[in-house]
Structures are given as C-alpha cells and as structure tokens.
CSV table of C-alpha atoms and ligand atoms in Angstrom, one decimal:
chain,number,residue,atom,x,y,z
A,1465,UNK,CA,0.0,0.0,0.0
A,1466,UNK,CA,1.3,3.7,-0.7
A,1467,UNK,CA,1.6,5.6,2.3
A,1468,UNK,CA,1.3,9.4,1.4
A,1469,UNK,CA,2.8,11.0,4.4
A,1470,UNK,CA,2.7,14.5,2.7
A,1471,UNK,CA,0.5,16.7,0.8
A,1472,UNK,CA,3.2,16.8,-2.1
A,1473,UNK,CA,3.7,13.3,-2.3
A,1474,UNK,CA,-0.2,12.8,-3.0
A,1475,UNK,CA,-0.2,15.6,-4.6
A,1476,UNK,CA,2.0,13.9,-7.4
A,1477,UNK,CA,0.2,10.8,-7.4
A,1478,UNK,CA,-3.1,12.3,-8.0
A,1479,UNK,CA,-3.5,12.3,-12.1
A,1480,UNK,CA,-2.4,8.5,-11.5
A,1481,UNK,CA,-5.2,7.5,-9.7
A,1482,UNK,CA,-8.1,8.1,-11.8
A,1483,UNK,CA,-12.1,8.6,-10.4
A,1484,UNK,CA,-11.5,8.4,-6.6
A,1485,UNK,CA,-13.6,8.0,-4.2
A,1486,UNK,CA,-12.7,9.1,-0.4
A,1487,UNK,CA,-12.9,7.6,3.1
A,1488,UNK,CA,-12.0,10.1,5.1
A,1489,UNK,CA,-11.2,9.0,9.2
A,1490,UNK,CA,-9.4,9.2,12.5
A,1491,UNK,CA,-7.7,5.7,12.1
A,1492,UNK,CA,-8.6,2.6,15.1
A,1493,UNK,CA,-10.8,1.5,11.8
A,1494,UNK,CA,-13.3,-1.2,11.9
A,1495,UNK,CA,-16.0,-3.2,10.4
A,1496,UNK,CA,-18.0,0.2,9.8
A,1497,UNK,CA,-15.3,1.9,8.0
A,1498,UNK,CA,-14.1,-1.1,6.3
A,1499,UNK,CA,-17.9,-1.2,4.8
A,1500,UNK,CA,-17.3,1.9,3.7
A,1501,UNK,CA,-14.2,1.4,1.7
A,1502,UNK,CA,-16.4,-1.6,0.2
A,1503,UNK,CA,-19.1,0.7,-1.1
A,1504,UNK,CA,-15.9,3.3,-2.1
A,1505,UNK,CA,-14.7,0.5,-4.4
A,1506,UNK,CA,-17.8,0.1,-5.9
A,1507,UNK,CA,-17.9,3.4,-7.3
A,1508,UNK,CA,-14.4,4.6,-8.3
A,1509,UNK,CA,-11.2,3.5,-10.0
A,1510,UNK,CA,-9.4,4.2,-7.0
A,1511,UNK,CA,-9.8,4.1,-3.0
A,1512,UNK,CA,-8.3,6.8,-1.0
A,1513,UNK,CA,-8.6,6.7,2.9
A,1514,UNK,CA,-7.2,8.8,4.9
A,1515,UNK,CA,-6.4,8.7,8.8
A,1516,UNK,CA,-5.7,12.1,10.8
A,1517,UNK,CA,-6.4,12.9,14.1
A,1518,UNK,CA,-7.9,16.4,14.0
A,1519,UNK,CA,-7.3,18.1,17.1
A,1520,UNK,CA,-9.5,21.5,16.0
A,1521,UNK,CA,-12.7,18.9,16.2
A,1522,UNK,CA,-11.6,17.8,20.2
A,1523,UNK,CA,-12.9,20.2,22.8
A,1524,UNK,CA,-10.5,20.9,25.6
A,1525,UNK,CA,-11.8,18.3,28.0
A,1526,UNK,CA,-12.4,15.3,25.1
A,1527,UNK,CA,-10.2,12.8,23.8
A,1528,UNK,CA,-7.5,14.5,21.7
A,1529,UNK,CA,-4.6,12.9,23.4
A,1530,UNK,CA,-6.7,9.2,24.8
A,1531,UNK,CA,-7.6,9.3,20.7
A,1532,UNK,CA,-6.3,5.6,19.8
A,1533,UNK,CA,-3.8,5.9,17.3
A,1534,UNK,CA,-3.4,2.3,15.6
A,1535,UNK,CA,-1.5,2.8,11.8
A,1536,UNK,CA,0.1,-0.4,11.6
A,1537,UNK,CA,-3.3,-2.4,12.5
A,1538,UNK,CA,-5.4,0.3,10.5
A,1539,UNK,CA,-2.3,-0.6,7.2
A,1540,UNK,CA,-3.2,-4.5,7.9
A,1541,UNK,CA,-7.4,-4.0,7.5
A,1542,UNK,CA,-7.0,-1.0,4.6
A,1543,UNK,CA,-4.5,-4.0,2.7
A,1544,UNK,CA,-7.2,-6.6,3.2
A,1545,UNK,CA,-9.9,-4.3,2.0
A,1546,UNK,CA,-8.2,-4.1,-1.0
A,1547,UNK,CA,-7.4,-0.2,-0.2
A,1548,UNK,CA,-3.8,1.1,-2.0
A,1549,UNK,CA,-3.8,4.8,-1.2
A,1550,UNK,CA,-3.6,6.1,2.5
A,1551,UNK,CA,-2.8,9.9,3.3
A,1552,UNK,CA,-1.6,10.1,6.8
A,1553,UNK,CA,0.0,13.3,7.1
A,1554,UNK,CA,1.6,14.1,10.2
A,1555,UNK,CA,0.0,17.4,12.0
A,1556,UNK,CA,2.7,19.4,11.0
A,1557,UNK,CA,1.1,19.4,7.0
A,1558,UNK,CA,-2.0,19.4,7.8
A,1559,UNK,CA,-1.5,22.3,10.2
A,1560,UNK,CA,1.6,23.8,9.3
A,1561,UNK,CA,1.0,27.2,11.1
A,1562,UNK,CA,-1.8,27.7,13.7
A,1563,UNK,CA,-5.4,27.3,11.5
A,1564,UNK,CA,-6.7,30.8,11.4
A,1565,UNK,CA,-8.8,30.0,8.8
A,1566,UNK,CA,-11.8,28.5,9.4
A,1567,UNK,CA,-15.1,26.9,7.9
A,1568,UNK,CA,-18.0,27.6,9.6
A,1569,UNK,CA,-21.3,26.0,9.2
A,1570,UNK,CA,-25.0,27.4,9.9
A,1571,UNK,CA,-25.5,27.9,13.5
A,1572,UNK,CA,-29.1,26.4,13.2
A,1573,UNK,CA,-27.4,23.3,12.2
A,1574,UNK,CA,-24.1,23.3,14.9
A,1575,UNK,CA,-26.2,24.5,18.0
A,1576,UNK,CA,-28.5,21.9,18.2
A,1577,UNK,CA,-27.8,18.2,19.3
A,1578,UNK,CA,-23.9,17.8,18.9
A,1579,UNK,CA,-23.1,21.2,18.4
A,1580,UNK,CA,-25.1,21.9,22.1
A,1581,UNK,CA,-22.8,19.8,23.7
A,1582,UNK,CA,-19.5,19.7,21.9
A,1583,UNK,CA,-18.8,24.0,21.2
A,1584,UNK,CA,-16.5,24.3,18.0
A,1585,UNK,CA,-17.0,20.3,17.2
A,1586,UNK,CA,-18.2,20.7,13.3
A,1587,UNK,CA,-16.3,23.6,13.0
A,1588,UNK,CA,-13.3,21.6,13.4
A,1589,UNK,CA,-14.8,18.7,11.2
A,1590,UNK,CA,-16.2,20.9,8.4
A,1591,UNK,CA,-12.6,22.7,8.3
A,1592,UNK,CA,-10.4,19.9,8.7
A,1593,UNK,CA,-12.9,18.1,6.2
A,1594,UNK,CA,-12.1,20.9,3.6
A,1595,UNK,CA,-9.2,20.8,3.6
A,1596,UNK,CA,-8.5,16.7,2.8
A,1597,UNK,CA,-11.0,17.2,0.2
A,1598,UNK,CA,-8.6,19.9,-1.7
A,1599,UNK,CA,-5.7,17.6,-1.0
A,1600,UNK,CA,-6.9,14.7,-2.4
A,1601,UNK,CA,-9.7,16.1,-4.6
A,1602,UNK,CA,-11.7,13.1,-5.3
A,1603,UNK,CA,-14.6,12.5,-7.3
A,1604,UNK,CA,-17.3,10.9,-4.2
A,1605,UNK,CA,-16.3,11.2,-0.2
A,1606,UNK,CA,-18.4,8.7,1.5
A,1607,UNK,CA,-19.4,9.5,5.1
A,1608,UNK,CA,-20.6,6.6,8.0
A,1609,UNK,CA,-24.6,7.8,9.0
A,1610,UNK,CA,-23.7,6.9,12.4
A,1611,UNK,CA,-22.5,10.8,12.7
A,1612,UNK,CA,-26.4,11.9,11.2
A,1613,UNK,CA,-25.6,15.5,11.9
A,1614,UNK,CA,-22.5,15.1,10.5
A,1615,UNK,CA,-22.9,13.5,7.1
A,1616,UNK,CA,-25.8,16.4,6.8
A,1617,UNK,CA,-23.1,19.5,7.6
A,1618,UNK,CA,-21.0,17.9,5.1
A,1619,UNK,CA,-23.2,17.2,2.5
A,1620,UNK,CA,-24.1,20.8,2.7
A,1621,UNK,CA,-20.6,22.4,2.8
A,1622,UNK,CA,-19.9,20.5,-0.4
A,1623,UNK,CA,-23.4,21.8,-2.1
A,1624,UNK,CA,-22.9,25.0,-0.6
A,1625,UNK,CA,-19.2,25.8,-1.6
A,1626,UNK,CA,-19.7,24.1,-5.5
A,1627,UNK,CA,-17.5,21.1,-5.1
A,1628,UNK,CA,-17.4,19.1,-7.7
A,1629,UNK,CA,-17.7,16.1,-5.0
A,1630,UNK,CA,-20.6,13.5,-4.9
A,1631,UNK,CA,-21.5,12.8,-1.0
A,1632,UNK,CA,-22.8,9.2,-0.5
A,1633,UNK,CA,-23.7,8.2,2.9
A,1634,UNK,CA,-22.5,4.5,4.6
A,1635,UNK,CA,-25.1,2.7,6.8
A,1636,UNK,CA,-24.2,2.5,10.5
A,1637,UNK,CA,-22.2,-1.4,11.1
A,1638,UNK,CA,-23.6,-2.8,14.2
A,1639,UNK,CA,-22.4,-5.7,16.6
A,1640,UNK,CA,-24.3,-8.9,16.9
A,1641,UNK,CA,-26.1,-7.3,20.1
A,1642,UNK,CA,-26.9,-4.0,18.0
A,1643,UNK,CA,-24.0,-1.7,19.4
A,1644,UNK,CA,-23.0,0.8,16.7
A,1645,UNK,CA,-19.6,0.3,15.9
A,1646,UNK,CA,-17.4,3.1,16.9
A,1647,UNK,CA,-13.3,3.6,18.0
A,1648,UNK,CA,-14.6,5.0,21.5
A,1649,UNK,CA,-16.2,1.4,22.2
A,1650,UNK,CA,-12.5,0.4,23.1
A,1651,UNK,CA,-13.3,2.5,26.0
A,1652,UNK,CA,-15.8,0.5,27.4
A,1653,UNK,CA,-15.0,-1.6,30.6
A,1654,UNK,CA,-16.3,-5.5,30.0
A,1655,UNK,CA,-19.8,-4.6,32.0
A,1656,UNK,CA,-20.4,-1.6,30.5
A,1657,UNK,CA,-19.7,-2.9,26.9
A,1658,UNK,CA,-22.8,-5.4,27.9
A,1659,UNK,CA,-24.6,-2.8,28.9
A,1660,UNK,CA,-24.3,-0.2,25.7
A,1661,UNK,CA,-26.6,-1.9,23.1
A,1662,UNK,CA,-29.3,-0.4,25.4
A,1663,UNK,CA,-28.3,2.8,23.5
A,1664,UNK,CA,-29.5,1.2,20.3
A,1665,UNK,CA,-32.7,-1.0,22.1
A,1666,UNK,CA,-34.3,2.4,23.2
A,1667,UNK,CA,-34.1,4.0,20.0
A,1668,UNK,CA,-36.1,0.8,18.1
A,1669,UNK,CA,-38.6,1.1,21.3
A,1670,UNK,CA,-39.0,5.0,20.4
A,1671,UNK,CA,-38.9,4.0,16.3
A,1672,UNK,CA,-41.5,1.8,16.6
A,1673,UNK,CA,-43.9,3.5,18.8
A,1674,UNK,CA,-43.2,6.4,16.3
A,1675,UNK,CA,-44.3,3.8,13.4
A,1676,UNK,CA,-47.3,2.8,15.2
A,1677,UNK,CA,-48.3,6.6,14.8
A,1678,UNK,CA,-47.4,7.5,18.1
A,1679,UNK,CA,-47.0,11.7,17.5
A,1680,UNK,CA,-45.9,13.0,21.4
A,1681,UNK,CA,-42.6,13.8,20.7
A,1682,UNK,CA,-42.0,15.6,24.1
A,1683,UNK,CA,-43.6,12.6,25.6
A,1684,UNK,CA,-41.3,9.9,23.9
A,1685,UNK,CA,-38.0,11.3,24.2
A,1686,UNK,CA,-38.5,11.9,27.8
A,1687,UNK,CA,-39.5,8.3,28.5
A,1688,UNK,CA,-35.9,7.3,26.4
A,1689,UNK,CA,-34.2,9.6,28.4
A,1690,UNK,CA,-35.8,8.3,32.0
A,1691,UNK,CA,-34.4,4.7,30.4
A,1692,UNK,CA,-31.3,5.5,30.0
A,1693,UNK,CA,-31.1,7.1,32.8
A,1694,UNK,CA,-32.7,4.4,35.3
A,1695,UNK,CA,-29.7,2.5,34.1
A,1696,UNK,CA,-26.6,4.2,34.9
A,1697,UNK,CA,-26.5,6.6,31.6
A,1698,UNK,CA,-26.2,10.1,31.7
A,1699,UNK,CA,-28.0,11.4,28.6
A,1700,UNK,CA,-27.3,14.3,26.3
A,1701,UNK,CA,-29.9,13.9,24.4
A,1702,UNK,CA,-32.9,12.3,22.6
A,1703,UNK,CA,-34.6,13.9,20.3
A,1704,UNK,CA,-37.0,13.2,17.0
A,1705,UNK,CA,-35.8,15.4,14.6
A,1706,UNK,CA,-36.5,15.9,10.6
A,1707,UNK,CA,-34.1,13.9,8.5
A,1708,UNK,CA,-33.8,16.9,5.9
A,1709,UNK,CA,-32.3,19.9,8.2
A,1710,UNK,CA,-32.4,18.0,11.8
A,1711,UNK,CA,-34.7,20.6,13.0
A,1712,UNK,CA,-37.9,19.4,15.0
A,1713,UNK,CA,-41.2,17.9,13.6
A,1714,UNK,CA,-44.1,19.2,13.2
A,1715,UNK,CA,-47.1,16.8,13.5
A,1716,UNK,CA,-47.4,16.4,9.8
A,1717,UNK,CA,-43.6,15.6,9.1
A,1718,UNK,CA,-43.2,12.0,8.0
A,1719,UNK,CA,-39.4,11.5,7.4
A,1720,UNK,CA,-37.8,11.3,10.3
A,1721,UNK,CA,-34.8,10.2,12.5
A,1722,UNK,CA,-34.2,9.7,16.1
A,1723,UNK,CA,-30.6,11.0,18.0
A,1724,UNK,CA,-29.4,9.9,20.7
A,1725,UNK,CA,-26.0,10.5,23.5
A,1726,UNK,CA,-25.4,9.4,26.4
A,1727,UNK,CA,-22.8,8.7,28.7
A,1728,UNK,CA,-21.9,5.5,29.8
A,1729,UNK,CA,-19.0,5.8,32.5
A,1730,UNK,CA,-16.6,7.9,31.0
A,1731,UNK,CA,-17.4,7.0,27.1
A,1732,UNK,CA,-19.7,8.5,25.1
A,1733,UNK,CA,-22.1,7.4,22.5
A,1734,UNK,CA,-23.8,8.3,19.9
A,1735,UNK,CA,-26.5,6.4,17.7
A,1736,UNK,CA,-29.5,6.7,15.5
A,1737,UNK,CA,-32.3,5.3,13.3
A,1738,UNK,CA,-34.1,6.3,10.6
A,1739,UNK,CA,-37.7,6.2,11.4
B,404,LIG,O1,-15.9,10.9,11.3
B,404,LIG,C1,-14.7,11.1,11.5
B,404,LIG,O2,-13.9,10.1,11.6
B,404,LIG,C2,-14.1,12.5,11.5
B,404,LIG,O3,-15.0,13.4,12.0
B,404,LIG,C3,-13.6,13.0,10.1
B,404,LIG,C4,-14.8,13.1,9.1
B,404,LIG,C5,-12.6,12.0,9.5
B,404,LIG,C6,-13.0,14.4,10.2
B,404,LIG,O4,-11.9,14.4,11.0
C-alpha cells in the first residue's frame, strides 16, 4: 500500500489514480469503516482513505490525546480491503501554522444536538474536512450515517461551496447485540460494553412506537431519556428530529430520525435510526 505522508507526495500521485472515491477517518478503523471502503470500491477506479487525528474537532476536555492511534493495524485492514492509497500526514502538513482559517457551518445546524454539547466540534470537522477534500480532490467522499448530523453539515458544505464532490452516505455497522460500531467502544470496561446496546434497544422502542403513529414527541424522548437514565447513563440527548435539516417535527412531518448521546461511565455514544 502507498503511504502518502505529505500533501506533495499525494499531490503527485493524484493524475495517476483516476475517479476516486474518499474515506476520510481518524484511524482505530473497523468493520463500519471497512464497509465503507467496500461501497468506495464500488464506485471509483481508486480508493483513497485517509487517517488524521484532528485536534480542532476535540474540545478541551475530550479525547485529543486518549484518541487511539493504531496505523500499523489500520495498514493491515486497509490492505485486506483491498485499499492502496492512504494519506496520513503528520500534524505538521495538515496544520503547518496555527489554523486561522476557518469553515464555519449554519449555527441552526451546529447549536443543536452535537453542536449543544460539543462547542466548536463541526467547525473543526467541516474545516479539517475541507481541507482533505482539496488535497486529495476526489470524485465521491463517503461519510458513515452513524454521525447523522455530521454527514448532513457535510453534505451541505460540499453543495454550498460548489464542489465538484458527490457525498454518498455508509449505513451504520452494528455488533451482533446492535451496538454501533465506533473507535470509543474500546473504552468501554467489559460490563459496560454489555450494557451499551441499550443505547440502540431504546431508540427501536421510540422507532416503533413512532411507526405505530405515536405523535408526542415531548412525551417519547422523555421516557428514552428516564431509560437511560434508570440505568446508569447520563444522557445528552434524545430527540426526533426531521431527516432533511435536523430541526424538529411538526405533527405532519413524516421523514424522520431519532438522535441519541449518552454517557456511559466515561465513554460516550452516539446512535441513531431512521424512522
Ligand atoms: O468521522 C470522522 O472520523 C471525522 O470526524 C472525520 C470526518 C474523519 C474528520 O476528522
């Protein structure tokens, strides 16, 4: 597999690799982003995944430096994917000088949900985001659904700014017991790992009262949250939101998706479902 530990050297590769498609991630891969490199392959000439740790998208008190950092094990599961092209800069090209620049989505779409509880979070994703996307300028970047919100903020950086870019989204990998798959999981002490597909159980309760025409929003996301929270979870949040723009439903809206965070010890998850 080539290795591109600079902007240059992919830089100079680029014309060689024909229609790419992207699979842009913070490394400790697994069976959800290997999916994605799957459906990548489908659609391109070439696979280009990348792996860098974005600091600008970790608030002071998260993960930055706890971030698992796995390249030889992430080379062996890109190689048996069938994947030839990595970028893995190291910080100093992809931040070179302190980033003063930044990309700054909607505040009706970062305040809400993640944005409420993580300050500056898809400011540092939609810039960092940018930025691989001029590097390796590919033809489709695929993006997992398990971050909803986002797959949406990207989707609409790329319409909004003209990028010549198709955005196709990856549905969410899930253990045998319905866990989302996610690099925090690692995090997880051996009872609370049996514990976490509750996460997932609570949101299938909430979809299917929802498809059983069940409109109390308020009502349901309260009871979810009283769940969790009867069972050692401290929830963010769990909210029924449009799929469109992640805003909240009126009565008459009909496409729909449920978000859900919660801590679990010291981990965090995320999930959702498309109602
Ligand atoms: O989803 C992720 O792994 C990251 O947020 C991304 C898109 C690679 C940007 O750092």
């Amino acid at each position: 597999m080539q290795i591109y530990r600079s902007v240059a050297a992919f830089r100079s590769a680029r014309a060689s690799l024909g229609r790419v498609a992207f699979v842009p991630t913070m490394g400790n891969l697994h069976e959800g982003h290997i999916a994605l490199m799957r459906q990548a392959a489908e659609r391109a000439d070439t696979v280009v995944a990348s792996i860098f740790v974005n600091r600008l998208q970790f608030g002071p008190n998260e993960d930055f430096d706890q971030y698992p950092r796995t390249l030889e094990a992430d080379c062996d599961k890109l190689e048996r994917a069938g994947v030839r092209h990595l970028l893995a800069p190291i910080e100093q090209e992809m931040y070179p000088n302190p980033q003063n620049y930044h990309v700054e989505p909607a505040a009706e779409q970062t305040k809400t949900l993640e944005g409420e509880f993580r300050a500056g979070h898809f400011r540092g994703v939609a810039t960092v985001v940018m930025k691989l996307l001029n590097i390796v300028q590919p033809d489709i970047a695929l993006f997992g659904k398990k971050d909803y919100q986002q797959l949406m903020i990207l989707s609409n950086m790329v319409h909004q700014f003209a990028m010549p870019i198709e955005v196709l989204p990856g549905e969410t990998v899930r253990a045998d017991d319905g866990l989302a798959l996610s690099s925090r999981n690692g995090y997880l002490t051996a009872e609370e790992r049996r514990e976490a597909p509750r996460l997932y159980r609570t949101l299938l309760n909430l979809r299917e009262q929802l498809r059983n025409g069940c409109r109390s929003f308020d009502e349901l996301e309260r009871t979810a949250v009283a769940e969790l929270t009867e069972n050692g979870w401290r929830p963010d949040y769990v909210s029924v939101r449009r799929r469109e723009d992640l805003q909240r439903p009126g009565s008459d809206d009909r496409s729909l998706v449920v978000l859900a965070a919660a801590r679990l010890g010291k981990t965090r998850l995320i999930d959702n479902l498309e109602i």
